[in-house]
CSV table of C-alpha atoms in Angstrom, one decimal:
chain,number,residue,atom,x,y,z
A,281,MET,CA,37.6,74.6,-14.8
A,282,PHE,CA,35.9,71.5,-13.5
A,283,ARG,CA,39.1,70.3,-12.0
A,284,ILE,CA,39.5,73.6,-10.1
A,285,ASN,CA,36.0,73.3,-8.7
A,286,PHE,CA,36.6,69.8,-7.6
A,287,HIS,CA,39.8,70.9,-5.8
A,288,ILE,CA,38.0,73.7,-4.0
A,289,ILE,CA,35.2,71.4,-2.9
A,290,LEU,CA,37.7,68.9,-1.7
A,291,ILE,CA,39.7,71.5,0.2
A,292,LEU,CA,36.5,72.8,1.8
A,293,GLY,CA,35.5,69.3,2.7
A,294,LEU,CA,38.8,68.7,4.4
A,295,MET,CA,38.6,72.0,6.2
A,296,SER,CA,35.2,71.3,7.5
A,297,THR,CA,36.8,68.8,9.9
A,298,VAL,CA,38.3,71.8,11.8
A,299,ALA,CA,34.8,72.9,12.9
A,300,HIS,CA,34.8,71.0,16.2
A,301,SER,CA,34.7,73.2,19.2
A,302,MET,CA,32.9,73.6,22.6
A,303,ARG,CA,29.2,74.4,22.7
A,304,PHE,CA,27.1,75.8,25.4
A,305,ASP,CA,23.5,77.0,25.8
A,306,LEU,CA,22.6,80.6,26.8
A,307,GLN,CA,19.1,81.6,28.0
A,308,SER,CA,17.9,84.9,26.6
A,309,GLY,CA,18.7,87.7,29.1
A,310,ALA,CA,21.3,85.6,31.0
A,311,THR,CA,25.0,86.2,31.0
A,312,LYS,CA,27.6,83.4,30.9
A,313,CYS,CA,31.2,84.0,31.4
A,314,ILE,CA,34.0,81.6,30.6
A,315,SER,CA,37.4,82.3,31.9
A,316,ASP,CA,40.9,81.0,31.2
A,317,ASP,CA,44.1,81.4,33.2
A,318,ILE,CA,46.6,82.7,30.7
A,319,LYS,CA,50.3,83.5,31.3
A,320,SER,CA,51.8,86.8,30.2
A,321,SER,CA,53.1,86.9,26.6
A,322,ALA,CA,51.1,83.9,25.6
A,323,MET,CA,49.3,83.9,22.3
A,324,THR,CA,45.6,83.3,22.5
A,325,VAL,CA,43.0,82.9,19.7
A,326,GLY,CA,39.2,82.7,20.2
A,327,LYS,CA,36.3,82.1,17.8
A,328,TYR,CA,32.6,82.2,18.6
A,329,ALA,CA,29.5,81.7,16.5
A,330,VAL,CA,25.8,81.2,17.1
A,331,VAL,CA,24.5,77.9,15.9
A,332,ASN,CA,21.7,78.7,13.5
A,333,PRO,CA,18.4,77.1,14.7
A,334,ASN,CA,17.0,76.9,11.2
A,335,GLU,CA,19.5,76.1,8.4
A,336,GLY,CA,19.3,78.1,5.3
A,337,SER,CA,17.6,81.2,6.6
A,338,PRO,CA,19.6,84.0,8.3
A,339,VAL,CA,20.0,84.1,12.1
A,340,PRO,CA,17.0,85.9,13.6
A,341,ASP,CA,17.7,89.1,15.6
A,342,SER,CA,16.7,87.5,18.9
A,343,HIS,CA,19.6,85.1,18.5
A,344,LYS,CA,22.3,87.7,18.2
A,345,LEU,CA,24.8,87.9,21.0
A,346,THR,CA,27.0,90.5,22.7
A,347,VAL,CA,30.5,89.5,23.7
A,348,ARG,CA,33.1,91.1,25.8
A,349,VAL,CA,36.6,89.8,26.5
A,350,THR,CA,38.3,91.3,29.5
A,351,SER,CA,41.7,91.1,31.1
A,352,PRO,CA,42.2,90.2,34.8
A,353,HIS,CA,42.2,94.0,35.6
A,354,GLY,CA,39.1,94.7,33.6
A,355,SER,CA,40.5,96.3,30.5
A,356,ASN,CA,38.6,95.4,27.3
A,357,TYR,CA,40.3,93.2,24.7
A,358,HIS,CA,37.4,92.5,22.4
A,359,TYR,CA,33.8,93.7,22.1
A,360,GLY,CA,31.1,92.4,19.8
A,361,ASP,CA,27.6,93.9,19.9
A,362,HIS,CA,24.7,92.0,18.4
A,363,VAL,CA,26.8,89.8,16.2
A,364,GLU,CA,26.2,86.2,15.2
A,365,SER,CA,29.9,85.2,15.0
A,366,GLY,CA,33.3,86.7,15.4
A,367,ASN,CA,36.8,86.0,16.5
A,368,PHE,CA,39.6,87.6,18.6
A,369,ALA,CA,43.3,87.1,19.0
A,370,PHE,CA,45.7,88.8,21.3
A,371,THR,CA,48.9,88.4,23.3
A,372,ALA,CA,48.3,88.4,27.0
A,373,ALA,CA,50.0,91.3,28.7
A,374,GLU,CA,49.7,90.0,32.2
A,375,THR,CA,49.2,86.6,33.9
A,376,GLY,CA,45.7,86.0,35.3
A,377,ASP,CA,42.1,85.1,34.5
A,378,TYR,CA,40.9,86.4,31.2
A,379,SER,CA,37.1,86.1,30.8
A,380,ALA,CA,34.9,86.1,27.8
A,381,CYS,CA,31.3,87.0,28.7
A,382,PHE,CA,28.3,86.3,26.4
A,383,TRP,CA,24.9,87.9,26.7
A,384,VAL,CA,21.8,87.5,24.7
A,385,SER,CA,19.2,90.3,24.9
A,386,ASP,CA,15.9,89.4,26.6
A,387,HIS,CA,13.2,88.0,24.4
A,388,LYS,CA,9.6,87.5,25.4
A,389,PRO,CA,9.3,83.7,24.8
A,390,SER,CA,12.5,82.8,26.5
A,391,THR,CA,14.8,81.4,23.8
A,392,THR,CA,17.9,79.3,24.3
A,393,VAL,CA,20.8,80.2,22.0
A,394,THR,CA,23.5,77.6,21.4
A,395,ILE,CA,26.9,79.1,21.0
A,396,ASP,CA,29.9,77.5,19.4
A,397,PHE,CA,33.0,78.6,21.2
A,398,ASP,CA,36.6,77.8,20.6
A,399,TRP,CA,39.4,79.3,22.7
A,400,LYS,CA,43.0,78.2,22.2
A,401,THR,CA,46.1,79.3,24.1
A,402,GLY,CA,49.7,78.7,23.6
A,403,VAL,CA,50.8,75.8,21.4
A,404,ALA,CA,47.3,75.2,20.0
A,405,ALA,CA,47.0,78.8,19.1
A,406,LYS,CA,50.0,79.0,16.9
A,407,ASP,CA,49.4,79.3,13.2
A,408,TRP,CA,51.0,76.2,11.9
A,409,SER,CA,50.0,76.6,8.2
A,410,ASN,CA,52.0,79.8,8.2
A,411,VAL,CA,55.0,78.2,9.8
A,412,ALA,CA,54.9,75.5,7.1
A,413,LYS,CA,54.6,78.0,4.3
A,414,LYS,CA,57.4,80.2,5.5
A,415,GLY,CA,59.9,77.4,5.9
A,416,GLN,CA,58.7,75.1,3.1
A,417,ILE,CA,58.8,72.3,5.6
A,418,GLU,CA,57.4,68.9,4.8
A,419,LEU,CA,54.5,67.6,6.8
A,420,MET,CA,56.4,65.1,8.9
A,421,GLU,CA,58.8,67.7,10.1
A,422,LEU,CA,55.9,70.0,10.9
A,423,GLU,CA,54.3,67.3,13.1
A,424,LEU,CA,57.6,66.8,14.9
A,425,LYS,CA,57.9,70.6,15.4
A,426,LYS,CA,54.5,70.6,16.9
A,427,LEU,CA,55.5,67.8,19.3
A,428,TYR,CA,58.6,69.7,20.2
A,429,ASP,CA,56.6,72.8,21.1
A,430,THR,CA,54.3,70.7,23.2
A,431,VAL,CA,57.2,69.3,25.1
A,432,SER,CA,58.6,72.7,25.7
A,433,SER,CA,55.3,74.0,27.0
A,434,ILE,CA,55.0,71.0,29.3
A,435,HIS,CA,58.5,71.8,30.7
A,436,ASP,CA,57.6,75.4,31.3
A,437,GLU,CA,54.4,74.4,33.0
A,438,MET,CA,56.4,72.1,35.4
A,439,PHE,CA,58.6,75.1,36.4
A,440,TYR,CA,55.5,77.2,37.0
A,441,LEU,CA,53.9,74.4,39.2
A,442,ARG,CA,57.2,74.1,41.1
A,443,GLU,CA,57.2,77.9,41.8
A,444,ARG,CA,53.6,77.8,43.0
A,445,GLU,CA,54.3,74.9,45.3
A,446,GLU,CA,57.2,76.9,46.8
A,447,GLU,CA,54.9,79.9,47.4
A,448,MET,CA,52.4,77.5,49.0
A,449,GLN,CA,55.0,76.1,51.4
A,450,GLN,CA,55.9,79.7,52.5
A,451,LEU,CA,52.3,80.4,53.1
A,452,ASN,CA,51.8,77.2,55.1
A,453,ARG,CA,54.9,77.9,57.2
A,454,SER,CA,53.7,81.4,58.0
A,455,THR,CA,50.2,80.1,58.9
A,456,ASN,CA,51.9,77.5,61.2
A,457,SER,CA,54.0,80.1,63.0
A,458,LYS,CA,51.0,82.5,63.3
A,459,MET,CA,49.0,79.7,64.9
A,460,ALA,CA,51.8,79.1,67.4
A,461,VAL,CA,52.1,82.8,68.3
A,462,PHE,CA,48.4,83.4,68.6
A,463,SER,CA,47.9,80.3,70.8
A,464,GLY,CA,50.6,81.4,73.1
A,465,LEU,CA,49.1,84.9,73.1
A,466,SER,CA,45.7,83.5,73.8
A,467,LEU,CA,47.0,81.8,76.9
A,468,PHE,CA,48.7,85.0,78.0
A,469,VAL,CA,45.4,87.0,77.4
A,470,CYS,CA,43.4,84.4,79.4
A,471,LEU,CA,45.8,84.5,82.4
A,472,SER,CA,46.0,88.3,82.4
A,473,VAL,CA,42.3,88.8,82.1
A,474,ALA,CA,41.8,86.4,85.0
A,475,GLY,CA,44.4,88.2,87.0
A,476,LEU,CA,42.8,91.6,86.3
A,477,GLN,CA,39.5,90.3,87.3
A,478,LEU,CA,40.8,89.0,90.6
A,479,TRP,CA,42.7,92.2,91.3
A,480,HIS,CA,39.7,94.4,90.5
A,481,LEU,CA,37.2,92.4,92.6
A,482,LYS,CA,39.7,92.4,95.5
A,483,MET,CA,39.9,96.2,95.3
A,484,PHE,CA,36.2,96.5,95.0
A,485,PHE,CA,35.5,94.3,98.1
A,486,ALA,CA,38.2,96.0,100.1
A,487,ARG,CA,36.5,99.3,99.3
A,488,LYS,CA,33.2,97.9,100.4
A,489,LYS,CA,34.8,96.8,103.6
A,490,LEU,CA,33.5,93.3,103.0
A,491,LEU,CA,37.0,91.6,102.8
B,256,MET,CA,54.5,66.1,-21.1
B,257,GLU,CA,53.4,62.9,-19.5
B,258,LYS,CA,56.0,63.3,-16.7
B,259,ARG,CA,55.0,66.9,-16.0
B,260,LYS,CA,51.3,66.0,-15.7
B,261,ARG,CA,52.2,63.3,-13.2
B,262,PHE,CA,54.4,65.6,-11.2
B,263,GLU,CA,51.5,68.2,-11.1
B,264,THR,CA,49.1,65.6,-9.8
B,265,ALA,CA,51.7,64.4,-7.3
B,266,LYS,CA,52.1,67.9,-6.0
B,267,ILE,CA,48.4,68.3,-5.5
B,268,TYR,CA,48.2,65.0,-3.6
B,269,VAL,CA,51.0,66.0,-1.4
B,270,ALA,CA,49.2,69.3,-0.7
B,271,TYR,CA,46.0,67.3,0.3
B,272,GLY,CA,48.0,64.9,2.4
B,273,PHE,CA,49.4,67.9,4.2
B,274,LEU,CA,46.0,69.4,4.7
B,275,LEU,CA,44.6,66.1,5.9
B,276,SER,CA,47.4,65.7,8.4
B,277,LEU,CA,46.8,69.2,9.7
B,278,PHE,CA,43.0,68.8,10.0
B,279,GLY,CA,42.3,65.2,10.1
B,280,ASN,CA,43.8,64.3,13.4
B,281,GLY,CA,41.0,65.6,15.5
B,282,SER,CA,42.5,66.4,18.8
B,283,VAL,CA,40.6,69.1,20.7
B,284,ALA,CA,41.8,70.7,23.9
B,285,THR,CA,40.0,73.3,26.0
B,286,ALA,CA,41.0,74.4,29.5
B,287,LEU,CA,38.5,76.8,30.9
B,288,SER,CA,36.6,77.9,34.0
B,289,ILE,CA,32.9,78.4,34.2
B,290,THR,CA,30.7,79.6,37.1
B,291,VAL,CA,28.2,77.0,38.1
B,292,THR,CA,25.2,78.5,40.0
B,293,GLU,CA,23.0,75.5,39.7
B,294,PHE,CA,23.5,73.5,36.5
B,295,GLU,CA,25.8,74.1,33.6
B,296,CYS,CA,26.5,72.1,30.5
B,297,VAL,CA,29.2,72.1,27.9
B,298,SER,CA,29.1,70.1,24.7
B,299,GLU,CA,32.0,68.8,22.8
B,300,GLN,CA,32.0,67.2,19.3
B,301,VAL,CA,33.6,63.8,18.9
B,302,LEU,CA,34.4,63.2,15.2
B,303,HIS,CA,35.4,59.6,15.1
B,304,GLU,CA,33.9,56.5,16.8
B,305,GLY,CA,36.5,54.9,19.1
B,306,ASP,CA,38.1,58.2,20.1
B,307,THR,CA,39.2,58.5,23.7
B,308,VAL,CA,37.7,61.4,25.6
B,309,SER,CA,39.7,62.3,28.7
B,310,GLY,CA,39.4,65.2,31.0
B,311,ASN,CA,39.2,66.6,34.5
B,312,PHE,CA,37.5,69.3,36.5
B,313,VAL,CA,38.2,71.0,39.8
B,314,ALA,CA,35.9,73.1,41.9
B,315,ILE,CA,37.8,76.3,42.9
B,316,ASP,CA,36.2,77.0,46.3
B,317,HIS,CA,37.0,80.6,47.0
B,318,ASP,CA,34.1,82.3,48.6
B,319,ILE,CA,33.6,80.5,51.8
B,320,PHE,CA,34.8,82.1,55.0
B,321,TRP,CA,32.2,81.9,57.8
B,322,SER,CA,30.3,78.7,56.8
B,323,SER,CA,31.5,75.1,56.4
B,324,ASP,CA,33.0,73.6,53.3
B,325,HIS,CA,31.2,73.1,50.0
B,326,PRO,CA,29.6,69.7,49.5
B,327,GLY,CA,31.1,69.2,46.1
B,328,ILE,CA,30.1,69.2,42.4
B,329,ASP,CA,28.2,66.4,40.6
B,330,PHE,CA,29.4,65.6,37.1
B,331,THR,CA,27.7,63.7,34.3
B,332,ALA,CA,28.9,62.9,30.7
B,333,THR,CA,26.2,62.0,28.3
B,334,ALA,CA,26.6,60.4,24.9
B,335,PRO,CA,24.7,61.6,21.8
B,336,GLY,CA,22.1,58.9,22.2
B,337,GLY,CA,21.3,60.1,25.8
B,338,SER,CA,23.0,57.4,27.8
B,339,ILE,CA,25.2,58.5,30.6
B,340,VAL,CA,28.8,57.5,30.0
B,341,SER,CA,30.5,58.8,33.1
B,342,SER,CA,29.1,60.1,36.4
B,343,LEU,CA,30.8,61.5,39.5
B,344,LYS,CA,29.0,62.7,42.6
B,345,GLY,CA,29.9,65.2,45.3
B,346,THR,CA,33.6,65.6,44.5
B,347,SER,CA,35.7,68.7,44.7
B,348,GLY,CA,37.6,67.7,41.6
B,349,ASP,CA,38.2,64.5,39.6
B,350,LYS,CA,39.5,62.9,36.4
B,351,PHE,CA,37.4,61.0,33.8
B,352,LYS,CA,38.2,59.0,30.7
B,353,PHE,CA,36.0,57.0,28.4
B,354,LYS,CA,36.1,55.6,24.9
B,355,ALA,CA,33.4,57.1,22.6
B,356,GLN,CA,31.2,54.3,21.3
B,357,LYS,CA,29.8,56.6,18.6
B,358,SER,CA,30.6,59.9,17.1
B,359,GLY,CA,28.6,63.0,17.7
B,360,ILE,CA,28.1,65.7,20.3
B,361,TYR,CA,28.8,64.7,23.9
B,362,LYS,CA,27.5,66.7,26.8
B,363,PHE,CA,29.4,67.3,30.0
B,364,CYS,CA,27.2,68.7,32.8
B,365,PHE,CA,28.1,70.1,36.2
B,366,ARG,CA,25.5,70.4,39.0
B,367,ASN,CA,26.0,72.5,42.1
B,368,PRO,CA,23.8,71.2,45.0
B,369,ALA,CA,24.7,74.2,47.3
B,370,SER,CA,23.3,77.7,47.1
B,371,THR,CA,26.6,79.5,46.7
B,372,PRO,CA,27.8,79.7,43.1
B,373,GLU,CA,31.0,77.7,42.4
B,374,THR,CA,33.7,78.2,39.8
B,375,VAL,CA,34.6,75.0,38.1
B,376,SER,CA,37.8,74.7,36.1
B,377,PHE,CA,37.6,71.9,33.5
B,378,TYR,CA,39.6,70.4,30.7
B,379,ILE,CA,38.3,68.1,28.0
B,380,HIS,CA,40.5,66.4,25.5
B,381,VAL,CA,39.3,64.3,22.5
B,382,GLY,CA,42.1,62.2,21.2
B,383,HIS,CA,42.1,60.4,17.9
B,384,ILE,CA,44.7,57.9,16.7
B,385,PRO,CA,44.4,56.9,13.1
B,386,ASN,CA,44.2,53.1,12.7
B,387,GLU,CA,44.7,50.7,9.9
B,388,HIS,CA,41.3,51.4,8.5
B,389,ASP,CA,42.2,55.1,8.0
B,390,LEU,CA,45.5,54.0,6.6
B,391,ALA,CA,43.8,51.9,3.9
B,392,LYS,CA,41.4,54.8,3.0
B,393,ASP,CA,44.2,57.3,2.3
B,394,GLU,CA,47.2,55.9,0.6
B,395,HIS,CA,49.4,58.9,1.4
B,396,MET,CA,49.1,58.4,5.2
B,397,ASP,CA,52.3,56.8,6.5
B,398,PRO,CA,52.4,54.1,9.3
B,399,LEU,CA,54.7,56.7,10.9
B,400,ASN,CA,51.7,59.0,11.2
B,401,ILE,CA,50.2,56.5,13.6
B,402,LYS,CA,53.3,56.5,15.8
B,403,ILE,CA,53.3,60.3,15.8
B,404,ALA,CA,49.7,60.4,16.7
B,405,GLU,CA,50.4,57.9,19.6
B,406,LEU,CA,53.2,60.2,20.8
B,407,ARG,CA,51.0,63.2,20.5
B,408,GLU,CA,48.3,61.5,22.6
B,409,ALA,CA,50.8,60.5,25.3
B,410,LEU,CA,52.0,64.2,25.5
B,411,GLU,CA,48.4,65.3,25.7
B,412,ALA,CA,47.9,62.9,28.6
B,413,ILE,CA,50.8,64.7,30.4
B,414,THR,CA,49.3,68.1,29.5
B,415,THR,CA,45.9,67.0,30.8
B,416,GLU,CA,47.4,65.9,34.1
B,417,GLN,CA,49.3,69.2,34.4
B,418,LYS,CA,46.2,71.2,33.9
B,419,PHE,CA,44.5,69.1,36.7
B,420,LEU,CA,47.5,69.7,39.0
B,421,LYS,CA,47.4,73.4,38.2
B,422,ALA,CA,43.7,73.7,39.0
B,423,ARG,CA,44.2,71.7,42.2
B,424,ASP,CA,47.0,74.0,43.2
B,425,ALA,CA,44.8,77.0,42.6
B,426,ARG,CA,42.1,75.5,44.8
B,427,HIS,CA,44.7,74.6,47.5
B,428,ARG,CA,46.0,78.1,47.4
B,429,TYR,CA,42.5,79.5,48.2
B,430,THR,CA,42.1,77.1,51.0
B,431,ASN,CA,45.5,78.1,52.5
B,432,VAL,CA,44.9,81.8,52.2
B,433,SER,CA,41.5,81.3,53.8
B,434,THR,CA,43.1,79.3,56.6
B,435,ASN,CA,45.6,82.1,57.2
B,436,LYS,CA,42.9,84.7,57.3
B,437,ARG,CA,40.7,82.6,59.6
B,438,VAL,CA,43.6,82.1,62.0
B,439,ILE,CA,44.0,85.8,62.5
B,440,TYR,CA,40.4,86.9,62.5
B,441,PHE,CA,39.0,84.0,64.6
B,442,THR,CA,41.7,84.4,67.2
B,443,LEU,CA,41.2,88.2,67.5
B,444,ALA,CA,37.4,87.5,67.8
B,445,GLU,CA,38.2,85.0,70.5
B,446,TYR,CA,40.2,87.5,72.5
B,447,LEU,CA,37.5,90.2,72.2
B,448,VAL,CA,34.7,87.7,73.2
B,449,PHE,CA,36.8,86.5,76.1
B,450,ALA,CA,37.6,90.0,77.4
B,451,GLY,CA,34.0,91.0,76.9
B,452,ALA,CA,32.7,87.9,78.8
B,453,SER,CA,35.0,88.6,81.8
B,454,ALA,CA,34.0,92.3,81.9
B,455,LEU,CA,30.4,91.2,82.0
B,456,GLN,CA,31.2,88.8,84.8
B,457,VAL,CA,32.8,91.6,86.8
B,458,LEU,CA,30.0,94.0,86.2
B,459,TYR,CA,27.5,91.3,87.3
B,460,ILE,CA,29.3,90.7,90.6
B,461,ARG,CA,29.6,94.4,91.3
B,462,ASN,CA,25.9,94.7,90.7
B,463,LEU,CA,25.2,91.9,93.2
B,464,PHE,CA,27.0,93.8,95.8
B,465,SER,CA,25.7,97.2,95.1
B,466,LYS,CA,23.7,99.1,97.8
B,467,SER,CA,20.5,99.6,95.7
B,468,VAL,CA,19.9,95.8,95.4
B,469,ALA,CA,19.1,94.2,98.7
B,470,TYR,CA,22.4,94.4,100.7
B,471,ASN,CA,21.4,91.6,103.1
B,472,ARG,CA,20.7,89.2,100.2
B,473,VAL,CA,24.3,88.1,100.2
């Protein structure tokens, strides 16, 4: 019995090293949005929690937050109302900016809530403990699998960057040709306006019998 | 009986070693965008002293059309004791890297000196490579783990650079689209102003020669 307790404590102790994530402050009444550019069909996992200002006692009502995770086109992926912690996981349907917005309801003495937020996409979001369990793989092989996945994602990212660079070149070329066309056109407009002016004034003075 | 007990204990130790390898390597990666109206801070926890914190940020300028370009974002990285570890002023995007002298919560702050809100895309990576001291503490950690950790850190450096290039590309794209729009709209505005100015000229000259105004003035 004692041995089992010891093991549980040790496991919990080891797992506590996972709790490192990004933190930010939120003024009561203010909204803060954090967005991430996610490619379609990429796995993404997010976890948020309010950092308890006084340890031991439960989180006060003024420190509860409202979360909304939206896709680039506005559809809702996750909604948490007046919660102190939560998580979300989804596979991105389209490429674009996904945003997670946090809001704390207004409180008379303006309080600052510290929020712990962890948002992982792609390789980091994959559930490695599951992969290990399923295949009964030893830990060295798991590490190398992780590295292989990282290298594949780097490779994919390179392709993506190359594509974007190609699009940029197209855009620049089109801007260049537009500038040439419009400058030529502006010269033509200038000369034609001057010509029209001259012709009109000549007609006018001829009519007035001054010329 | 003796052998079985030892085997059981060995299995438990392998399980812990496995858990430790999963959790104890402390590399954190976040690549996110935040809108900075005036001053925004993000904190990141550094678990081990001597970890290398590397990252980058890019200001994605995308709302400026009629006015001049944005002056840039100021960045400061503060250690848990309050000392400033890294500081960059008035840049549209830059990289930073420093070695954490002590473990704790490090604060990364962005300040926007202009009045228009700016979207800042940032990426912070805390990398830990286990050293001989960690090796001595846990007898089930292989020297090979150190090599794997080094390899992982090298790959993370490539990933960090890629995120920077991607964010810079996004910023560049906004600039190019804006240039394209400006070329069209400003040129059309130029034509209209030009035609309008010459029409006004003609009207003014006609007015000078009209009978109602003193004819003999000219």
